[in-house]
CSV table of C-alpha atoms in Angstrom, one decimal:
chain,number,residue,atom,x,y,z
A,117,MET,CA,17.0,31.7,19.8
A,118,ASN,CA,19.6,33.5,17.7
A,119,LYS,CA,22.7,35.2,19.1
A,120,LYS,CA,21.4,38.8,18.8
A,121,ARG,CA,18.1,38.0,20.4
A,122,TYR,CA,19.9,36.2,23.3
A,123,LEU,CA,22.2,39.1,23.9
A,124,SER,CA,19.2,41.5,23.9
A,125,TRP,CA,17.5,39.2,26.4
A,126,LEU,CA,20.7,39.2,28.5
A,127,THR,CA,20.8,43.0,28.6
A,128,LEU,CA,17.3,43.1,29.9
A,129,LEU,CA,18.1,40.4,32.4
A,130,LEU,CA,21.2,42.2,33.7
A,131,ILE,CA,19.1,45.4,34.1
A,132,GLY,CA,16.3,43.5,35.7
A,133,VAL,CA,18.4,42.2,38.6
A,134,MET,CA,19.6,45.7,39.7
A,135,PRO,CA,18.9,46.7,43.3
A,136,LEU,CA,15.8,48.8,43.6
A,137,SER,CA,15.7,52.1,45.6
A,138,GLY,CA,13.7,55.3,45.5
A,139,GLN,CA,16.7,57.5,46.5
A,140,THR,CA,18.1,59.9,43.9
A,141,THR,CA,21.7,58.6,44.4
A,142,LYS,CA,20.6,55.0,43.9
A,143,LYS,CA,18.7,56.0,40.8
A,144,ARG,CA,21.9,57.4,39.3
A,145,THR,CA,23.7,54.2,40.3
A,146,GLN,CA,21.1,52.1,38.6
A,147,GLN,CA,21.5,54.1,35.4
A,148,GLU,CA,25.3,53.5,35.5
A,149,ILE,CA,24.6,49.7,36.0
A,150,THR,CA,22.3,49.8,33.0
A,151,ILE,CA,25.0,51.3,30.9
A,152,LEU,CA,27.5,48.7,32.2
A,153,ALA,CA,25.2,45.9,31.2
A,154,LYS,CA,24.7,47.2,27.7
A,155,ARG,CA,28.4,47.8,27.2
A,156,ALA,CA,29.4,44.3,28.5
A,157,CYS,CA,26.9,42.7,26.1
A,158,ALA,CA,28.1,44.8,23.2
A,159,ALA,CA,31.8,44.1,23.9
A,160,PHE,CA,31.1,40.3,24.0
A,161,ASP,CA,29.1,40.5,20.8
A,162,GLU,CA,31.9,42.4,19.1
A,163,LYS,CA,34.5,39.8,20.3
A,164,ARG,CA,36.2,42.4,22.5
A,165,PHE,CA,36.6,39.8,25.2
A,166,GLN,CA,39.0,41.5,27.6
A,167,SER,CA,36.7,44.6,27.6
A,168,ALA,CA,33.7,42.3,28.3
A,169,ILE,CA,35.5,40.7,31.3
A,170,SER,CA,36.4,44.2,32.8
A,171,LEU,CA,32.8,45.5,32.3
A,172,MET,CA,31.2,42.4,33.8
A,173,ASP,CA,33.7,42.5,36.8
A,174,GLU,CA,32.6,46.1,37.3
A,175,TYR,CA,29.0,45.2,37.0
A,176,LYS,CA,29.4,42.5,39.7
A,177,GLN,CA,30.2,45.2,42.2
A,178,TYR,CA,26.7,46.5,42.0
A,179,ALA,CA,24.4,43.5,41.3
A,180,PRO,CA,24.5,39.7,41.1
A,181,LEU,CA,25.6,38.5,37.7
A,182,PRO,CA,23.0,36.3,35.9
A,183,ARG,CA,23.9,32.8,34.7
A,184,TYR,CA,24.5,33.8,31.1
A,185,GLY,CA,26.9,36.5,32.3
A,186,TYR,CA,29.0,33.8,33.8
A,187,TYR,CA,28.9,31.9,30.5
A,188,MET,CA,30.2,35.1,28.8
A,189,LEU,CA,32.9,35.5,31.5
A,190,THR,CA,34.2,32.0,31.2
A,191,LEU,CA,34.1,32.0,27.4
A,192,SER,CA,35.8,35.4,27.3
A,193,CYS,CA,38.6,34.1,29.5
A,194,LEU,CA,39.1,31.1,27.2
A,195,LYS,CA,39.3,33.4,24.2
A,196,THR,CA,42.0,35.5,25.9
A,197,GLY,CA,44.0,32.5,27.2
A,198,GLN,CA,43.1,33.1,30.9
A,199,ASN,CA,42.4,29.5,31.8
A,200,GLU,CA,42.9,29.8,35.5
A,201,ARG,CA,40.7,32.8,35.6
A,202,CYS,CA,38.0,31.0,33.6
A,203,VAL,CA,38.0,28.2,36.3
A,204,ASN,CA,37.8,30.8,39.1
A,205,TYR,CA,34.8,32.5,37.6
A,206,GLY,CA,33.2,29.1,37.1
A,207,LYS,CA,33.8,28.2,40.8
A,208,GLU,CA,32.2,31.5,41.7
A,209,TRP,CA,29.1,30.7,39.6
A,210,GLU,CA,29.0,27.2,41.2
A,211,ARG,CA,28.4,28.6,44.6
A,212,THR,CA,25.0,29.8,43.4
A,213,ALA,CA,24.4,27.1,40.8
A,214,ASP,CA,21.8,25.3,42.9
A,215,ARG,CA,19.4,28.2,42.1
A,216,ASP,CA,20.2,28.0,38.4
A,217,LYS,CA,17.3,26.5,36.5
A,218,ASP,CA,18.7,27.0,33.0
A,219,GLU,CA,20.2,23.6,32.4
A,220,ARG,CA,21.5,24.4,28.9
A,221,CYS,CA,23.5,27.4,30.1
A,222,LYS,CA,24.7,25.4,33.1
A,223,ALA,CA,26.1,22.8,30.7
A,224,LEU,CA,27.9,25.5,28.6
A,225,ILE,CA,29.6,27.0,31.7
A,226,LEU,CA,30.7,23.5,32.9
A,227,GLY,CA,32.0,22.8,29.4
A,228,ASN,CA,34.0,26.1,29.4
A,229,MET,CA,35.5,25.1,32.7
A,230,ALA,CA,36.3,21.6,31.4
A,231,VAL,CA,38.2,23.1,28.4
A,232,ALA,CA,40.2,25.4,30.7
A,233,TYR,CA,41.2,22.5,32.8
A,234,SER,CA,42.2,20.5,29.7
A,235,LEU,CA,44.3,23.4,28.4
A,236,MET,CA,46.1,23.5,31.8
A,237,ASP,CA,46.8,19.7,31.4
A,238,ARG,CA,44.6,19.0,34.4
A,239,TYR,CA,42.8,16.1,32.8
A,240,GLU,CA,41.1,14.5,35.8
A,241,GLU,CA,39.3,17.8,36.5
A,242,SER,CA,38.6,18.3,32.8
A,243,ILE,CA,37.0,14.8,32.6
A,244,ASP,CA,34.9,15.5,35.7
A,245,TYR,CA,33.4,18.7,34.3
A,246,PHE,CA,32.8,17.3,30.8
A,247,LYS,CA,31.0,14.4,32.4
A,248,ARG,CA,28.8,16.8,34.3
A,249,SER,CA,28.1,18.7,31.1
A,250,SER,CA,27.4,15.5,29.2
A,251,ALA,CA,24.8,14.5,31.7
A,252,ILE,CA,22.8,17.6,30.8
A,253,HIS,CA,23.4,17.4,27.1
A,254,GLN,CA,22.4,13.8,26.9
A,255,GLN,CA,18.9,14.9,27.7
A,256,LYS,CA,18.9,18.3,25.9
A,257,ASP,CA,21.2,18.2,22.9
A,258,LYS,CA,22.5,15.0,21.3
A,259,GLU,CA,25.2,16.7,19.2
A,260,LEU,CA,26.7,18.5,22.1
A,261,TYR,CA,26.5,15.2,24.1
A,262,ALA,CA,28.6,13.6,21.3
A,263,ARG,CA,31.2,16.3,21.6
A,264,ASP,CA,31.3,16.0,25.3
A,265,CYS,CA,31.9,12.2,25.0
A,266,GLU,CA,34.7,12.9,22.5
A,267,ASN,CA,36.4,15.4,24.8
A,268,ILE,CA,36.2,12.9,27.7
A,269,GLY,CA,37.9,10.4,25.4
A,270,TYR,CA,40.7,12.9,24.7
A,271,GLY,CA,41.1,13.4,28.4
A,272,TYR,CA,41.5,9.7,29.1
A,273,TRP,CA,43.8,9.4,26.0
A,274,SER,CA,46.0,12.1,27.5
A,275,LEU,CA,46.1,10.1,30.8
A,276,LYS,CA,47.1,7.0,28.7
A,277,ASP,CA,44.0,5.2,29.9
A,278,TYR,CA,43.3,3.8,26.4
A,279,GLU,CA,40.5,1.5,27.5
A,280,GLN,CA,38.4,4.3,28.9
A,281,ALA,CA,39.3,6.5,25.9
A,282,ARG,CA,38.0,3.8,23.5
A,283,GLU,CA,34.7,3.5,25.4
A,284,TRP,CA,34.1,7.3,25.2
A,285,PHE,CA,35.1,7.6,21.6
A,286,GLN,CA,32.8,4.7,20.8
A,287,CYS,CA,30.0,6.5,22.7
A,288,ALA,CA,30.7,9.7,20.7
A,289,ALA,CA,30.7,7.9,17.4
A,290,GLU,CA,27.5,6.0,18.2
A,291,SER,CA,25.8,9.3,19.2
A,292,TRP,CA,26.8,10.9,15.9
A,293,MET,CA,25.5,7.9,14.0
A,294,THR,CA,22.2,8.1,15.8
A,295,ASN,CA,22.0,11.8,15.0
A,296,LEU,CA,22.8,11.1,11.3
A,297,LYS,CA,20.4,8.1,11.2
A,298,THR,CA,23.1,5.8,10.0
A,299,ASP,CA,25.2,2.9,11.3
A,300,LEU,CA,28.8,1.6,11.0
A,301,GLN,CA,28.0,-0.7,8.1
A,302,LYS,CA,26.5,2.1,6.0
A,303,VAL,CA,29.4,4.3,6.8
A,304,GLU,CA,31.9,1.6,5.7
A,305,LEU,CA,30.0,1.4,2.3
A,306,GLY,CA,30.6,5.1,1.8
A,307,LYS,CA,27.0,6.1,2.5
A,308,CYS,CA,27.7,8.8,5.0
A,309,GLU,CA,30.2,11.7,4.6
A,310,ASN,CA,30.4,13.7,7.8
A,311,ALA,CA,33.7,15.3,9.0
A,312,ASP,CA,32.7,15.2,12.7
A,313,LEU,CA,31.8,11.5,12.5
A,314,GLY,CA,35.0,10.8,10.5
A,315,ARG,CA,37.1,12.4,13.2
A,316,VAL,CA,35.6,10.5,16.1
A,317,LEU,CA,35.8,7.2,14.1
A,318,TYR,CA,39.5,7.9,13.6
A,319,ASP,CA,40.0,8.5,17.3
A,320,TRP,CA,38.1,5.4,18.1
A,321,SER,CA,40.3,3.4,15.7
A,322,MET,CA,43.5,4.8,17.3
A,323,SER,CA,42.4,3.7,20.7
A,324,CYS,CA,41.6,0.3,19.4
A,325,TYR,CA,45.1,0.0,17.9
A,326,ALA,CA,46.5,1.1,21.3
A,327,MET,CA,44.5,-1.7,23.0
A,328,GLY,CA,45.8,-4.3,20.5
A,329,ASP,CA,42.4,-4.7,18.7
A,330,ILE,CA,43.9,-4.4,15.2
A,331,GLU,CA,40.9,-5.7,13.3
A,332,MET,CA,38.5,-3.3,14.8
A,333,GLY,CA,41.1,-0.5,14.4
A,334,LYS,CA,41.3,-1.3,10.6
A,335,ARG,CA,37.5,-1.4,10.3
A,336,LEU,CA,37.0,2.0,12.0
A,337,LEU,CA,39.9,3.5,10.0
A,338,LEU,CA,38.2,2.5,6.8
A,339,ALA,CA,34.9,3.9,7.9
A,340,SER,CA,36.7,7.2,8.9
A,341,SER,CA,38.3,7.5,5.5
A,342,ARG,CA,34.9,6.8,3.8
A,343,CYS,CA,33.5,9.8,5.8
A,344,GLY,CA,36.2,11.9,4.0
A,345,TYR,CA,38.4,12.3,7.0
A,346,ALA,CA,41.8,13.2,5.5
A,347,GLU,CA,43.9,12.0,8.4
A,348,ALA,CA,42.5,8.5,8.1
A,349,LYS,CA,43.2,8.4,4.4
A,350,GLU,CA,46.8,9.5,5.0
A,351,TYR,CA,47.2,6.9,7.8
A,352,MET,CA,46.0,4.1,5.4
A,353,GLU,CA,48.2,5.3,2.6
A,354,ARG,CA,51.3,5.0,4.9
A,355,GLY,CA,50.4,1.3,5.0
A,356,LYS,CA,49.5,1.1,8.6
């Protein structure tokens, strides 16, 4: 489903959850809510994130916000640097998440919360939310699963838990290689050039070096450079 179709669907969904009433006053209120829904979707689509937040906050005074509305809220907060607010909206959504059957959207909200925690240097919470997101993506979207694993690795790296970081970077790299239908030997021979895989292989190599596994670190560094990852090439040229 492309972005415009999804946003059109969201507008209809927002309108569809409005409280029903036969009274004239309520009908006028419903019309106002309909306009708020359309304006919120338009603001988000146009990347006017602060306006989107304000409009969705106003909408919530009249009707429950659907799951994708919370995705828009949390992402809009990230885009405007309001990390604590992103987490607060996510917590608000979590109170009704048991009724949320859209697993993909749920994973996106969890991921937004994880990013917000990471940006606030709260890595334990970030790891927890990325793990929850990855559990859904593992079944639904292998590429997003690989990215979740990579982010979990960064969290452990920031906590200086290099052993856990290495395990999660390896998981991310293996997931990328599965997606690309390749393996480490083929990558080392220069038969796969992919920037995402190159980046994860580089991170995996750095965690191996941190753990004292120099040979594996060198092997992964070579594979990363063969993927065309510039940082790996620079590292090798410095004679590391």
